[in-house]
Coordinates of C-alpha atoms and ligand atoms in Angstrom, one line a residue:
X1 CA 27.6 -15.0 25.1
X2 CA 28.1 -16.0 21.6
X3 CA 25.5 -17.6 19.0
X4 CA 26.3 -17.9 15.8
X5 CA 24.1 -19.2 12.8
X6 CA 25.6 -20.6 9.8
X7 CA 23.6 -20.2 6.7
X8 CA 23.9 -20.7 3.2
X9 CA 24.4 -17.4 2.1
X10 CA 25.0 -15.2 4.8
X11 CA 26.6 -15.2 8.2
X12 CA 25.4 -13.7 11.4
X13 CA 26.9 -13.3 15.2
X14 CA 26.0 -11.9 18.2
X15 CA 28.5 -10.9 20.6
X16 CA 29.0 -8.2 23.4
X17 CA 25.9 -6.4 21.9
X18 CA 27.3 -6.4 18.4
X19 CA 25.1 -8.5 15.8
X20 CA 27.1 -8.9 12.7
X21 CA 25.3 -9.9 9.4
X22 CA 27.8 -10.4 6.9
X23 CA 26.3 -10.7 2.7
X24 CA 28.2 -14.2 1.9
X25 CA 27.8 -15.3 -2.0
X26 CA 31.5 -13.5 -2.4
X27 CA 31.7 -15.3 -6.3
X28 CA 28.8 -12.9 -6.8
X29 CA 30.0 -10.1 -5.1
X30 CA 27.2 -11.4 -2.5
X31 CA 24.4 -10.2 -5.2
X32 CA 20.9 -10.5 -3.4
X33 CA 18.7 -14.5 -4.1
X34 CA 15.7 -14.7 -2.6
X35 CA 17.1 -17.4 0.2
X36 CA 19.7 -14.0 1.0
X37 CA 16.7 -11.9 1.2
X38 CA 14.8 -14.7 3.6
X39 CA 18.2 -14.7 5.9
X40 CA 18.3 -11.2 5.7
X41 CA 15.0 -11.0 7.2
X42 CA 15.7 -13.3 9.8
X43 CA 18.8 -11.8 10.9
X44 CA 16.3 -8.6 11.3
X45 CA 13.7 -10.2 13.5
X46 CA 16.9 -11.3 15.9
X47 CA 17.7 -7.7 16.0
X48 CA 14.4 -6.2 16.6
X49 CA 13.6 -8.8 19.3
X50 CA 17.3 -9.3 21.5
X51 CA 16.9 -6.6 23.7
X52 CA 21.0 -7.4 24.3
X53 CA 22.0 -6.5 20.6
X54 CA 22.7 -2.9 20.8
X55 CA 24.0 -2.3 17.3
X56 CA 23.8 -3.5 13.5
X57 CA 26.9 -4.4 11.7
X58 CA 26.0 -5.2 7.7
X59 CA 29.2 -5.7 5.3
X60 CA 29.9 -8.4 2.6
X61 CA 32.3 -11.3 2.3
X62 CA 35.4 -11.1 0.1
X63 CA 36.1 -8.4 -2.4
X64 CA 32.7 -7.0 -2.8
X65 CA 29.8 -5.6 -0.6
X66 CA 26.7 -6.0 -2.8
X67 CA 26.1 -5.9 -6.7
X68 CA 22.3 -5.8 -6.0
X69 CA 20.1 -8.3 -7.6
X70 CA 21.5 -11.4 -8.5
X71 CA 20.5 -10.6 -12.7
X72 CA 20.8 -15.1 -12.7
X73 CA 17.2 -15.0 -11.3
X74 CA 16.0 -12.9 -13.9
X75 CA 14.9 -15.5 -16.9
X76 CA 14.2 -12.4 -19.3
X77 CA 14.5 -15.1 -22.1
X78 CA 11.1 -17.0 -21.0
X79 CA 8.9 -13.7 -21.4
X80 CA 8.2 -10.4 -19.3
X81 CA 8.7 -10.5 -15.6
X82 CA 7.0 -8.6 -12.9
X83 CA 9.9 -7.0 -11.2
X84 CA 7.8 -4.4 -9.0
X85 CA 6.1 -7.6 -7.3
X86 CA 10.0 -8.8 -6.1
X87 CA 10.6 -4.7 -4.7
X88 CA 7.5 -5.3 -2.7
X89 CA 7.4 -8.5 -1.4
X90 CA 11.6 -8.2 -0.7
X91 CA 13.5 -4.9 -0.8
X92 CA 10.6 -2.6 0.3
X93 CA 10.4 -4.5 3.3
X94 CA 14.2 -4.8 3.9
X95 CA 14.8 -0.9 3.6
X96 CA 11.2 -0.2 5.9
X97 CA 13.2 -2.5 8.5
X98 CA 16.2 -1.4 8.8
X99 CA 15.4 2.1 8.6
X100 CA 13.5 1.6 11.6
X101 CA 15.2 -1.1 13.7
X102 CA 15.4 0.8 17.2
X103 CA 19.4 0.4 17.5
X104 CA 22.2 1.9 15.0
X105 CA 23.2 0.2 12.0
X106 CA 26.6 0.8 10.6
X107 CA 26.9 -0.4 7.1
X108 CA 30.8 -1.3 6.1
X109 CA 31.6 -1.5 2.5
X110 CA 34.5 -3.6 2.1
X111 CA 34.5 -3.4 -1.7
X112 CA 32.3 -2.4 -4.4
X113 CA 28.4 -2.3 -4.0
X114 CA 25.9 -1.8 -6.9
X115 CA 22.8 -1.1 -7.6
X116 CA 20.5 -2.2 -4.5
X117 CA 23.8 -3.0 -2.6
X118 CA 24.4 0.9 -3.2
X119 CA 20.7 1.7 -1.9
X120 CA 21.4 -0.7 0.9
X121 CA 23.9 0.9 2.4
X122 CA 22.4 4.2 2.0
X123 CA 19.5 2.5 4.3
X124 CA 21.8 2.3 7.3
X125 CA 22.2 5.0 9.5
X126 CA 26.3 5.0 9.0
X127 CA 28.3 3.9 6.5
X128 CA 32.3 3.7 6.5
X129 CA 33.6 2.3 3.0
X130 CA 37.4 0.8 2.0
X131 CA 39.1 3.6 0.4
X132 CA 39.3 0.8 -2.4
X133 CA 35.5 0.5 -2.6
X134 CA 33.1 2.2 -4.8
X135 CA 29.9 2.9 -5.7
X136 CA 28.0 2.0 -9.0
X137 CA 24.2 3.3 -9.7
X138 CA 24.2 -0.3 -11.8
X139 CA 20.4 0.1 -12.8
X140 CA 21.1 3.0 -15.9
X141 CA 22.7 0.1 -17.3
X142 CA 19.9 -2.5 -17.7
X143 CA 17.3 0.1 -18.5
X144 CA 16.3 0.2 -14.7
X145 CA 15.3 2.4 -11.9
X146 CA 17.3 2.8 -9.0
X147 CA 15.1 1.1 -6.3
X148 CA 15.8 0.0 -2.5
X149 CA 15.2 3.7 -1.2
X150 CA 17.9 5.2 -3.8
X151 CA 15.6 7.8 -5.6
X152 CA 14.6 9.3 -1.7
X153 CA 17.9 8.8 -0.6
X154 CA 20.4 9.9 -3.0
X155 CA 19.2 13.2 -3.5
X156 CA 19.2 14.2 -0.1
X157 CA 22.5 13.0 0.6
X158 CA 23.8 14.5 -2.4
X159 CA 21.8 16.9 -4.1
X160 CA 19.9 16.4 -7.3
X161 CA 22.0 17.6 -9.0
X162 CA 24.2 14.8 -8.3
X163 CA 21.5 12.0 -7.9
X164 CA 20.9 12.5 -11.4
X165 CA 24.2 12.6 -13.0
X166 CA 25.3 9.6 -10.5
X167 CA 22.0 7.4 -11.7
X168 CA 21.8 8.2 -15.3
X169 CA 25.5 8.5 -15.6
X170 CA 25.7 5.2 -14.5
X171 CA 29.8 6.0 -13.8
X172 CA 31.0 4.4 -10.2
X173 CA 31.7 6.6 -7.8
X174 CA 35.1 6.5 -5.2
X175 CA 34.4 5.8 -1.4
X176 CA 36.6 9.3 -0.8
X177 CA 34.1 11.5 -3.7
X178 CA 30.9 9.4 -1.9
X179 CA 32.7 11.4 1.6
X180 CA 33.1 14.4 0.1
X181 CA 29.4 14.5 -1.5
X182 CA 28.2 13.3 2.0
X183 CA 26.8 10.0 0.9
X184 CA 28.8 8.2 3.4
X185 CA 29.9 8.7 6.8
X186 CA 34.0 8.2 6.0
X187 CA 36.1 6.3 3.6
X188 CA 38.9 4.8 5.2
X189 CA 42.1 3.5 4.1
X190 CA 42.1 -0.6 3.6
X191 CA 44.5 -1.5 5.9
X192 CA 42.8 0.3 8.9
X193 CA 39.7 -0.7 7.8
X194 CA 38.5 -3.5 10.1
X195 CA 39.6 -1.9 13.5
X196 CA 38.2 1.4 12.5
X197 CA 34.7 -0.6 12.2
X198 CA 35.4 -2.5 15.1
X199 CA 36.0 0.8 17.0
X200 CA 32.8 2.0 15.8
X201 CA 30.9 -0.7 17.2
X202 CA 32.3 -0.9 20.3
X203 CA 31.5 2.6 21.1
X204 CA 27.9 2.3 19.9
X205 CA 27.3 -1.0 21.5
X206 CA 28.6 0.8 25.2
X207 CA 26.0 3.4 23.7
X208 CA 22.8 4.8 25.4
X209 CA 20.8 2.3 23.2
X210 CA 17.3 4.5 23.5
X211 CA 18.7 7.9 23.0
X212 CA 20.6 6.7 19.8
X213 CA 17.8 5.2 18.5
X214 CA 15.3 8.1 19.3
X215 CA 18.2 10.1 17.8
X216 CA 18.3 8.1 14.6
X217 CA 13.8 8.3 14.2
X218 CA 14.5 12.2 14.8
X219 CA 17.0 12.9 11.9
X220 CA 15.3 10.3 9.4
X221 CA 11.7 11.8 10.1
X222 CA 13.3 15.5 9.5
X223 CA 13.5 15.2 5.3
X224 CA 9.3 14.5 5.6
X225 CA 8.7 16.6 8.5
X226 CA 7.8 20.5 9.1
X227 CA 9.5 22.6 11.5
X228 CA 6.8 22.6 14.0
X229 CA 6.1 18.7 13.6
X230 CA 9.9 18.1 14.0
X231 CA 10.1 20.5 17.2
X232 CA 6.8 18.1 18.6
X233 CA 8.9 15.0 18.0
X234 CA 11.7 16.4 19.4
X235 CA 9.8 17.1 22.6
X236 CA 8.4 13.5 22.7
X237 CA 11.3 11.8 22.0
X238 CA 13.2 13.9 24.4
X239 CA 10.2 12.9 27.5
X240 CA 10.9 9.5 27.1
X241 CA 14.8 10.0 27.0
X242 CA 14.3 11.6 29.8
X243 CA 13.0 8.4 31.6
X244 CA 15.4 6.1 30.5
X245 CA 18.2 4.9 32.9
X246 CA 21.1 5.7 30.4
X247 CA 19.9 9.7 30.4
X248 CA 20.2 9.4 35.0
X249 CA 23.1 7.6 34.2
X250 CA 24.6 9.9 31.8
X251 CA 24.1 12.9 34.2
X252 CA 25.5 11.3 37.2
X253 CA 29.2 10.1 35.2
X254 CA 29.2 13.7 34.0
X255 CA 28.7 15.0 37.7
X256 CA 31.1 12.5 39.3
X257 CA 33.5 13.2 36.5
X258 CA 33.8 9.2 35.3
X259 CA 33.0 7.7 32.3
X260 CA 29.4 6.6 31.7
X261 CA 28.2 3.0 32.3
X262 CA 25.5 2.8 29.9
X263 CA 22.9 -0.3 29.9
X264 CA 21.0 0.4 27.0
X265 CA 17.7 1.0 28.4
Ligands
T3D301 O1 15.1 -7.7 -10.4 C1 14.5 -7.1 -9.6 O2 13.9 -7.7 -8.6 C2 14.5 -5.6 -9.5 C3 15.5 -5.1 -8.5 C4 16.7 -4.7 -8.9 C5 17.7 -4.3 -7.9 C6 19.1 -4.3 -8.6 O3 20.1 -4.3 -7.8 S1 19.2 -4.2 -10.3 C7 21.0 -4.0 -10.5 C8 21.6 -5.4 -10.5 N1 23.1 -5.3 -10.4 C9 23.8 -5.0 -11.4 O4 23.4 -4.7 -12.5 C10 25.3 -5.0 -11.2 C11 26.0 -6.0 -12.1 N2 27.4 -6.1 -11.8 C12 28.3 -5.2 -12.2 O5 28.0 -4.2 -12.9 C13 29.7 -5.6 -11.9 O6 29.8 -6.9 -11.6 C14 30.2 -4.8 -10.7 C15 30.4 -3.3 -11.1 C16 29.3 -4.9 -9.5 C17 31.6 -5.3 -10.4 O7 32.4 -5.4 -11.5 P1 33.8 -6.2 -11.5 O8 34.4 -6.1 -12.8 O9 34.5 -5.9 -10.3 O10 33.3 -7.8 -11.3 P2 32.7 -8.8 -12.3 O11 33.7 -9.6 -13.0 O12 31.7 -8.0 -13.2 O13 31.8 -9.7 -11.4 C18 32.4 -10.8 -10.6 C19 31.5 -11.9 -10.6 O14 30.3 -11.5 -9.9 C20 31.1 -12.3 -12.0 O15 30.9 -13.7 -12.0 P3 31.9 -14.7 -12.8 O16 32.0 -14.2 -14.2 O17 33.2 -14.5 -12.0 O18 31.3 -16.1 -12.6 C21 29.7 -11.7 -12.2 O19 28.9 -12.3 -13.1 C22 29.2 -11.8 -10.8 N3 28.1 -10.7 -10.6 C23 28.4 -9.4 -10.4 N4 27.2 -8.8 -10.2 C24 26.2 -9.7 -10.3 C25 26.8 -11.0 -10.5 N5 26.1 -12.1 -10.7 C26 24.8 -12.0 -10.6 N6 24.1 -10.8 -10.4 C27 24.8 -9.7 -10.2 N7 24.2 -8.5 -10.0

């Protein structure tokens, strides 16, 4: 089944258990309005309640991914502005989501992403970039903070070493160097691009829903988490794998020597 909303400023599908949320002010380089951050948020609530959608797609319309904020909104001219009220009533909430929606996300960055469009993708659990893209820590340029999960992120993707010279260097960053640093899953060349995405998400969507997502909680809670807590959660989650239909499932393809038939539950 196919259902697909047309919005103003974004796009969003649902097929064969692939939900598809595409960033779509491509003038802007799909920077983020409020009405993107309230479709954003709807296309999240699909996703956390459609037991059917098994994965996340996020990418951006036309030649960019995301150049963060969309700096029209800010009216500097008319006096101070409250900027930490926007983090929390919109990109606090958007990175505490995703991180924990309970199926994958894969985060494809068809061309350049800035400042929270950076700290976006580093919110998804993989991210595959255009060769062609890159990466720009936009905030060291308008006397900002990285914000959207960058300052927890980055450095343990990259080491602080990096972080720092990334954020206050303010220089962008290739799709192969964010591979190579380990920012990002894989940069791959433009033209094989959209199939290797597509690839992606049909594996994941044919995926044992529960155990990726238990799999996904696991490694995120690991940066936070002692040995001993980690080893715990590793026994929980691993109980209630246990249960699911995908693990019996898993088990009996690998005993009968067929591929698995996974259901996502
Ligand atoms: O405010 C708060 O709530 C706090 C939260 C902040 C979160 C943040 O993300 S702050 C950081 C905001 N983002 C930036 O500062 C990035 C600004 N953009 C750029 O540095 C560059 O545009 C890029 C490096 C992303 C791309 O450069 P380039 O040369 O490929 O494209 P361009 O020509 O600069 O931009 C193309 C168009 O997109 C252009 O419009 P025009 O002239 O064709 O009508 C440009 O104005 C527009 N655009 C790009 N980024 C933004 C934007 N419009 C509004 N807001 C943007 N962020």
């Amino acid at each position: 089944m196919t259902a697909e909303l047309q919005r103003e400023v974004t796009l969003f599908t649902t097929h064969d258990g692939v939900a598809r949320l595409t960033l779509n002010r491509p003038e802007q380089l799909n920077a983020f309005t409020v009405r993107m951050h309230a479709e954003v948020a709807q296309a999240l609530t699909e996703v956390e309640t459609d037991r059917r959608i098994r994965v996340l797609l996020i990418t951006g319309a036309g030649r960019g991914f995301c150049a963060g904020q969309d700096l029209s909104e800010r009216n500097v001219e008319s006096g101070p502005l409250d900027l930490g009220a926007n983090i929390e009533a919109y990109y606090n909430p958007l990175v505490r989501r995703l991180t924990a929606l309970p199926v994958p996300v894969v985060c494809a960055v068809n061309g350049v992403a800035a400042g929270a469009g950076v700290n976006l993708a580093l919110a998804c659990d993989m991210v595959i970039a255009r060769r062609s893209a890159r990466f720009v820590q936009a905030f060291s340029a308008i006397g900002l903070v990285p914000d959207a999960g960058g300052t927890w992120s980055l450095p343990r993707a990259i080491g602080q070493a990096r972080a720092l010279g990334f954020v206050l260097g303010g220089e962008p960053l290739t799709a192969d160097q964010a591979q190579a640093w380990g920012m990002i899953w894989k940069a791959v060349d433009d033209d094989q691009f959209d199939a290797e995405v597509d690839r992606l998400l049909v594996k994941l969507a044919a995926g044992p829903t529960k155990g990726l997502a238990a799999a996904k909680q696991a490694i995120r809670s690991a940066s936070t988490a002692t040995l001993s807590q980690q080893l715990d959660l590793e026994r929980d989650l691993q109980r209630a794998c246990g249960l699911t239909d995908d693990y019996r499932e898993g088990v009996t393809a690998f005993k009968q020597r067929r591929p698995a038939r996974f259901i996502g539950s």
